[in-house]
Amino acid sequence: MAVVSEDVICPGGMPGYLAKPAGDGPFPSVILMHERYGLVRHTKDLAIRCAADGFVTLAPNFFFKHPDQKALNAGKVRYDLTDPESVVYLKAALAALARVPAADTLKLAVAGYCQTGRHPLVFAAEIKIAAAVVWYGAAAKREWEVTPSQPRPLDEIVAKADCPVFGAFGSDDHIISIDDVRRFRDTLERNRRSYEIHLYAGAPHGWLNDTMPGRYRQAQADAAWAAQQRFLGEIFAGHWKKDTVHWRFDGEFGSHYDFSKNVRQE
């Protein structure tokens, strides 16, 4: 599907990258939250890819207030986005999408990656959305802590996030263990939240990012992207009924799995 794209400014001054299918629509909408590196080429590529699949996609720069964007993009510094701040920015992104005639904001998914993985859930606990998408985030031990940046327990957030959840994780992740993934899954089940979660053998942290050859895993990335898009297609088509709880878990990992031996890949 042909795609058109442009740089936009969301209410409040947050820059963003908008990619949409060519045509009048309306098309379902996706807000893409970037990794710790800010709005880099990888996230823009994902936006284009998502638009080519038929979704109006907005990728804002949630870390736009960091004073050194170059260092941020290189991974030399961090911007510690708080949960309340993420809601403010996601509301601004939603307002920006509402100004796009081709965007159907009643069919909205929010996707987070790594550092931002928890924030689609945080947003879904406050604003009704169609789906929350989590890529290798929201499950590490630190995500369950209550801190000034994370003032609400994750269990409480999951309980209030009344939308289906898609999760993609890798068995070789050095931050998120298989036990962490199971805890995340169990929390969804305890709260009777619909989900589809995939655990891919041999995939380290950040394995969707094809700009980082050391961590990119093409087979797993292609499989997970296809699973995500199938999931979103089902959600937007109304196949996941509101009065039914759907649980899908598919996981593979090595028989000699040892989380302590997982290491960071670049």
Coordinates of C-alpha atoms in Angstrom, one line a residue:
M1 CA 0.0 0.0 0.0
A2 CA 1.3 3.4 -0.9
V3 CA 2.3 5.6 2.0
V4 CA 2.6 9.4 2.5
S5 CA 4.5 10.9 5.5
E6 CA 5.3 14.2 7.0
D7 CA 6.7 15.9 10.1
V8 CA 4.0 17.3 12.4
I9 CA 3.8 19.1 15.7
C10 CA 1.4 17.9 18.4
P11 CA -0.4 20.2 20.8
G12 CA 2.1 21.4 23.4
G13 CA 5.0 21.5 20.9
M14 CA 5.9 17.8 20.8
P15 CA 7.3 16.9 17.3
G16 CA 6.2 13.8 15.6
Y17 CA 6.4 11.8 12.4
L18 CA 3.1 10.9 10.7
A19 CA 2.8 8.1 8.1
K20 CA -0.5 7.2 6.6
P21 CA -1.8 5.1 3.7
A22 CA -2.5 7.0 0.6
G23 CA -6.3 7.5 0.3
D24 CA -9.2 9.1 2.1
G25 CA -9.7 6.3 4.7
P26 CA -10.9 6.2 7.4
F27 CA -8.0 4.0 8.6
P28 CA -7.4 2.5 12.1
S29 CA -4.8 4.5 14.0
V30 CA -1.6 3.6 15.9
I31 CA 0.6 5.7 18.1
L32 CA 4.2 4.4 18.2
M33 CA 6.3 5.1 21.2
H34 CA 10.1 4.9 20.6
E35 CA 12.9 3.1 22.5
R36 CA 15.3 4.9 24.8
Y37 CA 17.0 6.5 21.8
G38 CA 14.2 8.9 21.0
L39 CA 12.6 9.4 17.6
V40 CA 15.3 7.8 15.4
R41 CA 15.3 6.3 12.0
H42 CA 14.2 2.9 13.3
T43 CA 11.0 4.3 14.8
K44 CA 10.2 6.2 11.6
D45 CA 10.8 3.0 9.6
L46 CA 8.3 1.2 11.8
A47 CA 5.7 4.0 11.3
I48 CA 6.1 3.7 7.5
R49 CA 5.8 -0.1 7.7
C50 CA 2.7 0.2 9.9
A51 CA 1.1 2.7 7.5
A52 CA 1.9 0.3 4.6
D53 CA -0.2 -2.2 6.4
G54 CA -3.2 0.1 6.4
F55 CA -2.9 2.1 9.7
V56 CA -2.5 5.9 10.2
T57 CA 0.6 5.9 12.3
L58 CA 2.0 8.7 14.5
A59 CA 5.5 8.4 16.0
P60 CA 6.0 11.4 18.4
N61 CA 9.3 12.3 20.0
F62 CA 8.3 11.7 23.6
F63 CA 11.8 12.8 24.8
F64 CA 11.7 16.1 22.9
K65 CA 12.5 18.1 26.0
H66 CA 15.9 16.5 26.5
P67 CA 18.5 19.2 25.8
D68 CA 20.9 17.0 23.9
Q69 CA 19.0 15.1 21.2
K70 CA 22.2 13.9 19.5
A71 CA 23.6 12.2 22.6
L72 CA 20.1 10.8 23.3
N73 CA 19.9 9.3 19.9
A74 CA 23.3 7.7 20.3
G75 CA 22.3 6.1 23.6
K76 CA 24.8 8.1 25.7
V77 CA 22.2 9.8 27.9
R78 CA 18.6 9.0 29.0
Y79 CA 15.3 10.8 29.4
D80 CA 13.4 9.3 32.3
L81 CA 9.8 9.6 31.1
T82 CA 7.4 9.4 34.1
D83 CA 4.0 7.7 33.9
P84 CA 2.0 10.9 34.4
E85 CA 4.1 12.7 31.8
S86 CA 3.5 9.9 29.3
V87 CA -0.2 10.3 29.6
V88 CA 0.0 14.0 28.9
Y89 CA 2.1 13.4 25.8
L90 CA -0.1 10.5 24.6
K91 CA -3.2 12.7 25.0
A92 CA -1.4 15.3 22.8
A93 CA -0.6 12.6 20.2
L94 CA -4.2 11.5 20.2
A95 CA -5.3 15.2 19.7
A96 CA -2.9 15.4 16.8
L97 CA -4.3 12.3 15.2
A98 CA -7.8 13.7 15.6
R99 CA -6.8 16.4 13.2
V100 CA -6.0 13.9 10.5
P101 CA -9.2 13.3 8.4
A102 CA -8.1 9.8 7.4
A103 CA -7.5 8.6 11.0
D104 CA -10.2 6.7 12.8
T105 CA -9.3 7.5 16.4
L106 CA -12.0 5.2 17.7
K107 CA -9.9 2.3 16.5
L108 CA -6.6 3.2 18.2
A109 CA -3.7 1.1 19.4
V110 CA -0.7 2.4 21.3
A111 CA 2.6 0.5 21.0
G112 CA 5.6 0.9 23.3
Y113 CA 9.1 -0.5 23.0
C114 CA 11.7 -1.3 25.7
Q115 CA 11.7 1.8 28.0
T116 CA 8.2 2.9 26.9
G117 CA 6.7 -0.6 26.9
R118 CA 4.7 0.1 30.1
H119 CA 3.2 3.4 28.9
P120 CA 0.5 2.0 26.5
L121 CA -0.9 0.2 29.6
V122 CA -0.6 3.3 31.7
F123 CA -2.6 5.2 29.0
A124 CA -5.1 2.4 28.7
A125 CA -5.8 2.6 32.4
E126 CA -7.0 6.2 31.9
I127 CA -8.2 6.5 28.3
K128 CA -10.2 3.9 26.4
I129 CA -8.2 2.5 23.5
A130 CA -8.7 -0.5 21.3
A131 CA -5.4 -2.3 22.1
A132 CA -2.0 -1.9 23.9
V133 CA 1.1 -3.3 22.3
V134 CA 4.2 -4.1 24.3
W135 CA 7.6 -5.0 22.8
Y136 CA 10.2 -6.3 25.3
G137 CA 9.0 -3.9 28.1
A138 CA 6.6 -3.6 31.0
A139 CA 7.7 -6.9 32.6
A140 CA 11.2 -6.4 34.1
K141 CA 11.5 -6.4 37.9
R142 CA 11.9 -2.6 38.0
E143 CA 8.6 -2.2 36.3
W144 CA 6.8 -3.5 39.3
E145 CA 8.3 -1.0 41.7
V146 CA 6.4 2.0 42.9
T147 CA 8.6 5.1 42.5
P148 CA 8.1 8.8 42.0
S149 CA 8.3 8.1 38.2
Q150 CA 5.9 5.1 38.6
P151 CA 3.5 6.2 41.2
R152 CA 0.9 3.5 40.6
P153 CA 1.6 -0.3 41.0
L154 CA 1.7 -2.1 37.7
D155 CA -0.8 -4.6 39.0
E156 CA -3.3 -1.8 39.5
I157 CA -2.5 -0.4 36.0
V158 CA -3.2 -3.7 34.4
A159 CA -6.4 -4.1 36.3
K160 CA -7.7 -0.8 35.0
A161 CA -6.3 -1.2 31.4
D162 CA -9.5 -2.6 29.8
C163 CA -8.3 -3.5 26.4
P164 CA -6.6 -6.5 24.7
V165 CA -2.8 -6.6 25.1
F166 CA -0.2 -7.8 22.6
G167 CA 3.2 -8.7 23.9
A168 CA 6.5 -9.7 22.2
F169 CA 9.5 -10.9 24.2
G170 CA 12.7 -12.8 23.5
S171 CA 14.2 -15.6 25.5
D172 CA 17.7 -14.2 25.4
D173 CA 16.7 -10.8 26.8
H174 CA 19.2 -9.7 29.5
I175 CA 16.7 -7.4 31.2
I176 CA 13.4 -9.4 31.1
S177 CA 13.6 -13.1 32.2
I178 CA 11.1 -15.8 31.2
D179 CA 9.8 -15.7 34.8
D180 CA 9.2 -11.9 34.3
V181 CA 7.2 -12.7 31.1
R182 CA 5.2 -15.3 33.0
R183 CA 4.5 -12.8 35.8
F184 CA 3.2 -10.3 33.3
R185 CA 1.1 -13.0 31.7
D186 CA -0.2 -14.1 35.0
T187 CA -1.2 -10.6 36.0
L188 CA -3.2 -10.2 32.9
E189 CA -4.9 -13.5 33.5
R190 CA -5.6 -12.7 37.2
N191 CA -7.4 -9.6 36.0
R192 CA -9.2 -11.4 33.2
R193 CA -7.6 -9.2 30.5
S194 CA -7.4 -10.5 27.0
Y195 CA -4.0 -10.9 25.6
E196 CA -1.7 -12.4 22.9
I197 CA 1.9 -12.9 24.0
H198 CA 4.8 -14.4 22.1
L199 CA 8.1 -15.5 23.5
Y200 CA 10.8 -16.0 20.8
A201 CA 13.7 -18.3 21.2
G202 CA 17.1 -16.8 20.6
A203 CA 15.9 -13.2 20.6
P204 CA 17.8 -10.7 22.8
H205 CA 16.6 -7.4 24.0
G206 CA 15.7 -5.0 21.2
W207 CA 15.6 -7.7 18.5
L208 CA 13.2 -5.8 16.3
N209 CA 15.7 -3.0 15.7
D210 CA 17.4 -3.6 12.3
T211 CA 19.7 -0.6 12.7
M212 CA 21.6 -2.6 15.4
P213 CA 23.0 -5.7 13.7
G214 CA 24.1 -7.3 17.0
R215 CA 20.7 -7.5 18.4
Y216 CA 18.5 -7.7 15.3
R217 CA 17.0 -11.1 14.6
Q218 CA 15.2 -11.1 11.3
A219 CA 13.3 -14.3 11.6
Q220 CA 11.9 -13.5 15.0
A221 CA 11.3 -9.9 14.0
D222 CA 9.3 -10.8 10.9
A223 CA 7.3 -13.4 12.8
A224 CA 6.4 -11.1 15.6
W225 CA 5.5 -8.2 13.3
A226 CA 3.2 -10.5 11.3
A227 CA 1.6 -11.7 14.6
Q228 CA 1.2 -8.1 15.8
Q229 CA -0.5 -7.0 12.6
R230 CA -2.8 -10.0 12.5
F231 CA -3.7 -9.2 16.1
L232 CA -4.4 -5.5 15.3
G233 CA -6.4 -6.5 12.3
E234 CA -8.6 -8.8 14.4
I235 CA -9.0 -6.1 17.1
F236 CA -10.0 -3.4 14.6
A237 CA -12.4 -5.8 12.9
G238 CA -14.1 -6.5 16.2
H239 CA -13.3 -10.2 16.3
W240 CA -12.3 -10.0 20.0
K241 CA -15.7 -9.7 21.7
K242 CA -16.0 -7.5 24.7
D243 CA -17.9 -10.1 26.6
T244 CA -15.2 -12.8 26.0
V245 CA -11.7 -13.1 27.5
H246 CA -9.1 -14.3 25.0
W247 CA -5.8 -15.8 26.2
R248 CA -3.1 -16.7 23.6
F249 CA 0.4 -17.6 24.7
D250 CA 3.1 -19.0 22.5
G251 CA 6.6 -19.5 23.8
E252 CA 9.8 -21.2 22.8
F253 CA 13.2 -21.2 24.5
G254 CA 16.3 -23.4 24.8
S255 CA 16.1 -26.4 27.1
H256 CA 19.3 -25.2 28.9
Y257 CA 17.9 -21.6 29.4
D258 CA 19.8 -19.7 32.1
F259 CA 18.9 -16.0 32.5
S260 CA 22.1 -15.2 34.2
K261 CA 24.0 -15.9 31.0
N262 CA 22.0 -13.5 28.9
V263 CA 24.1 -10.5 27.9
R264 CA 23.4 -7.1 26.3
Q265 CA 23.7 -7.2 22.5
E266 CA 24.4 -4.2 20.2

